[in-house]
Every structure is written in C-alpha cells, then in structure tokens.
XYZ file of C-alpha atoms in Angstrom:
254
model
C 0.104 -31.177 -20.039
C 1.080 -27.882 -21.647
C -1.371 -25.893 -19.767
C 0.052 -27.245 -16.674
C 3.797 -26.522 -17.268
C 2.766 -23.240 -18.647
C 1.063 -22.655 -15.357
C 4.227 -23.818 -13.411
C 6.244 -21.482 -15.345
C 4.360 -18.768 -14.605
C 4.052 -19.253 -11.048
C 7.754 -19.871 -10.783
C 8.264 -16.341 -12.374
C 5.888 -14.892 -9.549
C 7.648 -16.415 -6.925
C 11.286 -15.092 -7.552
C 12.614 -13.940 -4.299
C 14.924 -11.026 -4.087
C 16.644 -12.593 -1.045
C 16.204 -15.935 -2.005
C 17.396 -18.550 0.720
C 17.406 -16.067 3.610
C 15.854 -17.640 6.895
C 13.088 -16.018 9.342
C 13.781 -12.403 9.464
C 13.172 -12.687 13.343
C 15.080 -15.559 14.116
C 18.617 -16.457 14.046
C 19.507 -18.691 10.869
C 19.253 -22.114 10.922
C 17.659 -24.167 13.956
C 16.741 -27.786 14.848
C 14.075 -29.487 12.921
C 11.134 -30.623 14.909
C 8.624 -31.889 12.116
C 7.956 -31.625 8.411
C 5.092 -32.295 5.897
C 5.544 -32.631 2.118
C 2.821 -31.572 -0.129
C 2.925 -32.285 -4.026
C 0.692 -29.680 -5.739
C 0.672 -29.668 -9.419
C 4.371 -29.775 -10.614
C 5.390 -28.536 -7.325
C 6.650 -29.776 -3.833
C 5.931 -27.673 -0.886
C 7.866 -28.557 2.395
C 6.432 -27.164 5.715
C 8.945 -27.357 8.311
C 8.789 -26.871 11.952
C 11.929 -25.631 13.487
C 13.606 -24.362 16.786
C 16.441 -22.301 17.599
C 17.448 -19.842 20.298
C 14.676 -17.599 19.254
C 12.267 -19.813 19.814
C 9.932 -22.349 17.423
C 9.136 -21.093 13.695
C 7.755 -22.403 10.638
C 9.694 -22.557 7.253
C 7.578 -22.972 4.038
C 10.000 -23.933 1.182
C 8.445 -24.206 -2.583
C 10.406 -26.396 -4.996
C 9.794 -26.396 -8.689
C 10.784 -29.411 -11.199
C 13.449 -27.223 -12.391
C 14.754 -27.475 -8.965
C 14.471 -23.830 -8.267
C 13.723 -23.295 -4.692
C 11.938 -20.334 -2.783
C 10.861 -19.761 0.810
C 9.076 -17.789 3.682
C 9.240 -18.071 7.301
C 6.830 -16.862 10.262
C 6.922 -17.608 13.820
C 4.300 -19.508 15.862
C 1.981 -16.987 16.820
C 1.958 -15.375 13.369
C 1.191 -19.193 12.062
C -2.211 -19.005 13.537
C -3.103 -15.622 11.442
C -1.473 -17.392 8.645
C -3.616 -20.477 9.089
C -6.807 -18.274 9.413
C -6.167 -16.394 6.313
C -5.548 -19.543 4.299
C -8.520 -20.761 5.314
C -10.579 -17.715 4.207
C -8.752 -17.682 0.985
C -9.670 -21.706 0.441
C -13.397 -20.597 0.974
C -12.936 -17.972 -1.355
C -11.611 -20.017 -3.998
C -14.219 -22.797 -3.663
C -16.629 -19.944 -4.060
C -15.435 -19.137 -7.597
C -16.511 -20.357 -11.124
C -14.526 -21.027 -14.114
C -15.800 -17.767 -15.487
C -14.574 -15.324 -12.634
C -11.013 -14.421 -13.959
C -10.073 -10.719 -13.533
C -8.218 -9.542 -16.423
C -6.443 -6.658 -14.761
C -3.193 -6.871 -16.642
C -1.166 -10.122 -16.784
C -2.090 -10.997 -13.129
C -5.153 -9.879 -11.835
C -5.973 -9.816 -8.211
C -9.070 -11.521 -6.968
C -8.505 -11.190 -3.342
C -5.827 -9.614 -1.207
C -4.927 -9.817 2.693
C -2.045 -8.430 4.978
C -0.796 -9.943 7.995
C 1.301 -7.589 10.506
C 2.616 -8.761 13.834
C 4.802 -5.943 15.102
C 7.577 -5.632 12.682
C 6.569 -8.537 10.538
C 4.424 -7.834 7.288
C 3.276 -10.654 5.212
C 1.159 -10.018 1.995
C -1.393 -12.727 0.679
C -2.519 -12.252 -3.099
C -4.901 -14.295 -4.902
C -4.005 -13.812 -8.408
C -5.059 -14.943 -11.740
C -3.880 -14.965 -15.222
C -4.735 -16.947 -18.476
C -2.885 -20.144 -16.883
C -4.670 -20.426 -13.782
C -5.116 -19.117 -10.167
C -2.452 -18.978 -7.290
C -2.007 -17.538 -3.941
C 1.323 -15.408 -3.697
C 2.403 -15.161 -0.185
C 5.157 -12.440 0.305
C 7.255 -11.853 3.295
C 8.684 -8.420 3.647
C 12.216 -8.508 5.003
C 13.855 -6.234 7.570
C 16.659 -5.008 5.442
C 14.275 -4.333 2.441
C 13.535 -6.912 -0.512
C 10.946 -9.613 -0.191
C 10.740 -13.568 0.094
C 7.745 -15.096 -1.592
C 6.175 -18.389 -2.810
C 3.371 -19.055 -5.161
C 0.922 -21.792 -4.131
C -1.544 -23.098 -6.714
C -5.007 -22.353 -5.544
C -6.312 -26.014 -5.509
C -3.449 -26.497 -2.796
C -4.495 -23.815 -0.496
C -6.912 -25.779 1.646
C -4.019 -28.670 1.762
C -1.549 -26.110 3.078
C -4.056 -24.916 5.357
C -4.513 -28.118 6.856
C -1.112 -29.226 7.372
C -0.442 -25.907 9.147
C -3.330 -26.749 11.333
C -2.060 -30.180 12.213
C 1.544 -28.714 13.012
C 0.053 -25.920 15.126
C -2.270 -28.182 16.957
C 1.108 -30.255 17.936
C 3.571 -27.548 18.292
C 1.907 -24.199 18.733
C 0.569 -24.406 22.194
C 3.364 -22.303 23.530
C 3.457 -18.725 21.950
C 7.610 -18.322 21.941
C 7.720 -15.584 19.440
C 7.616 -11.922 21.143
C 4.556 -10.031 20.183
C 3.722 -6.129 21.275
C 2.172 -5.387 24.459
C -0.544 -2.957 25.084
C 1.763 -0.177 25.692
C 1.739 2.381 22.970
C 4.915 2.501 20.540
C 7.152 5.736 20.677
C 8.790 7.371 17.994
C 11.661 10.289 17.714
C 13.323 11.812 14.750
C 17.340 12.119 14.794
C 18.666 13.916 11.966
C 17.788 11.582 9.026
C 16.787 8.510 11.151
C 13.610 7.668 12.965
C 14.168 5.552 16.301
C 11.145 3.460 17.591
C 10.813 2.313 21.017
C 8.342 -0.841 21.418
C 7.765 -2.915 24.693
C 7.082 -6.867 23.997
C 7.111 -9.958 25.564
C 8.217 -13.518 24.967
C 8.768 -16.718 26.728
C 12.114 -15.316 28.699
C 10.265 -12.046 29.583
C 9.590 -8.326 28.985
C 11.794 -6.322 27.010
C 12.380 -3.036 25.428
C 13.169 -3.124 21.802
C 14.743 -0.114 20.115
C 14.963 -0.037 16.341
C 16.660 2.920 14.082
C 15.463 3.017 10.878
C 17.370 5.196 7.889
C 15.700 4.779 4.481
C 15.279 1.186 3.750
C 18.073 0.224 6.693
C 16.496 -1.281 9.981
C 18.697 -2.198 13.109
C 17.271 -3.554 16.542
C 18.309 -4.135 19.967
C 16.367 -5.673 22.965
C 16.783 -4.879 26.290
C 15.633 -7.311 29.014
C 13.466 -5.393 31.833
C 16.151 -6.569 34.021
C 18.779 -4.239 32.740
C 16.475 -1.125 32.047
C 17.319 0.345 35.381
C 21.189 0.267 34.830
C 20.187 1.745 31.194
C 18.454 4.479 32.330
C 21.215 5.229 34.929
C 24.222 5.284 32.317
C 22.074 7.219 29.745
C 21.408 9.737 32.300
C 24.944 9.866 33.243
C 26.077 10.288 29.675
C 23.445 13.084 29.359
C 24.699 15.021 32.283
C 28.639 14.704 31.056
C 27.531 15.773 27.643
C 25.465 18.817 28.669
C 22.212 17.525 27.209
C 19.251 19.502 28.501
C 15.561 18.464 28.891
C 13.245 20.258 26.526
C 11.815 21.952 29.701
C 15.162 23.267 30.509
C 15.800 24.552 27.074
C 12.555 26.452 27.031
C 13.409 27.854 30.594
C 16.872 29.458 29.236
C 15.789 30.680 25.930
C-alpha cells in the first residue's frame, strides 16, 4: 500500500500542468458531451470524454488523483487515431519488459519516447520509470506556450487504448478536425515575427490559415477559400495605395 501511494504521489508530480484546466487548443472552450468512459487505474480515475462544439468533435482525457488534483489533455478525432496506435505500441513495449528493465537515468529514466504531430498540434509520449514504478506521460504543447500533461500508470496503457478504440469506432468515422493538404507551407519573416501560410481542409471546406509567431506567442486566422479572391483584391489595393513594390520591381529600379 505504501508503495502504491508513493507511486501515485510521484505520478501526480510528473503530471503537473502549467496551464491546468485549459480546453483543447484547437477548439473553442466547452462543448456538448457525446460519450464518456471511466477507468480506475491504481488510486486514480481517468475520464475519457467525447465532446462536440462548433469546431467539431474532440476527446478530453482527465486524470483525477485521490487527493482531488486534476490534470487533462485534449485532442481531435483525427489525431485520436494516432494516439490509439501509439498507445497500442507502448502497451506492447511495456508487456515485453521484465521487472529488471528499469532505466536509472536520473530520477525518471526514459524507457521509450514518441512524438505525434498534426499541423500545429504536438504531443509527446514518454514511458518513464523511477524507483516507484513505470508510467506513461502524455504532454500536449499549448498554442501560447506551456503544456498540459497527464501521467498514466503503465499497467493501464492497454485499458486506455481499448477505451479510446471503442469511442473511435463509434464517433470517429467523420474526420472533422482540420488537417494539412498536400500544398507546402510557406513562411516569411517580418521584423521579429515569422508568418506561416498553410492550406487545410475540414468538414466545411478548404481554408488558408495565416499564423503569426513572435517568440512564444502565436496568433492565427482562417480564411475560407470562398473569400480568398476578395482578400487578394483588398490586399492588392492596399499595396498599391501604400506604394508597396514587388521584389522584381525593386530590383529593376535599383
């Protein structure tokens, strides 16, 4: 019992979130509940919820310790398939380990690490072990810096994967979350800023996403394909009025 409580304490420390309680970085806050599963793993409860708002369907995974402390991550339906596949791989890897496979790199040695990236979304999965046991830490990188993260006891990885698979089978047929297209991203530098241009698609159609990045700050706007012609016309008009010249015109006058 003392060992289990110690493991819970350590896992709780590992899952501390700098932005605890934030909703899915790519969706509006809140949303309607479509389904929920509850997992009891060691002394923790994990809630796996399917939610939907105007941005589409997404998953929320909440970790609640016996002390009441709560941490959570969120991810979209399309990314949920990658998360399920990674959980499956981590479960197989954990099952292959024996009791003597502990990694002693510092207090929390890494046994296996993977990264999931979908457009602007980054998730880090790290199977770790210390003197109190093995656990999978899943970290969600937030748009404006910081991370949300949970710590899942290793013996519960397969159970979480099965629960996620069940919900994907029922609710994941329609890929509602926007994803990159085959068009390459473009980037320009403007003083101390970087501005990215990405074309994506979702259930409402094709859009151009323009993202401004300055240090750790990031702001983005999505322009539907239907308005790009007007956007181009207005931008061109402002460029003419401001006397902005193309690079070729600049070279010709120098």
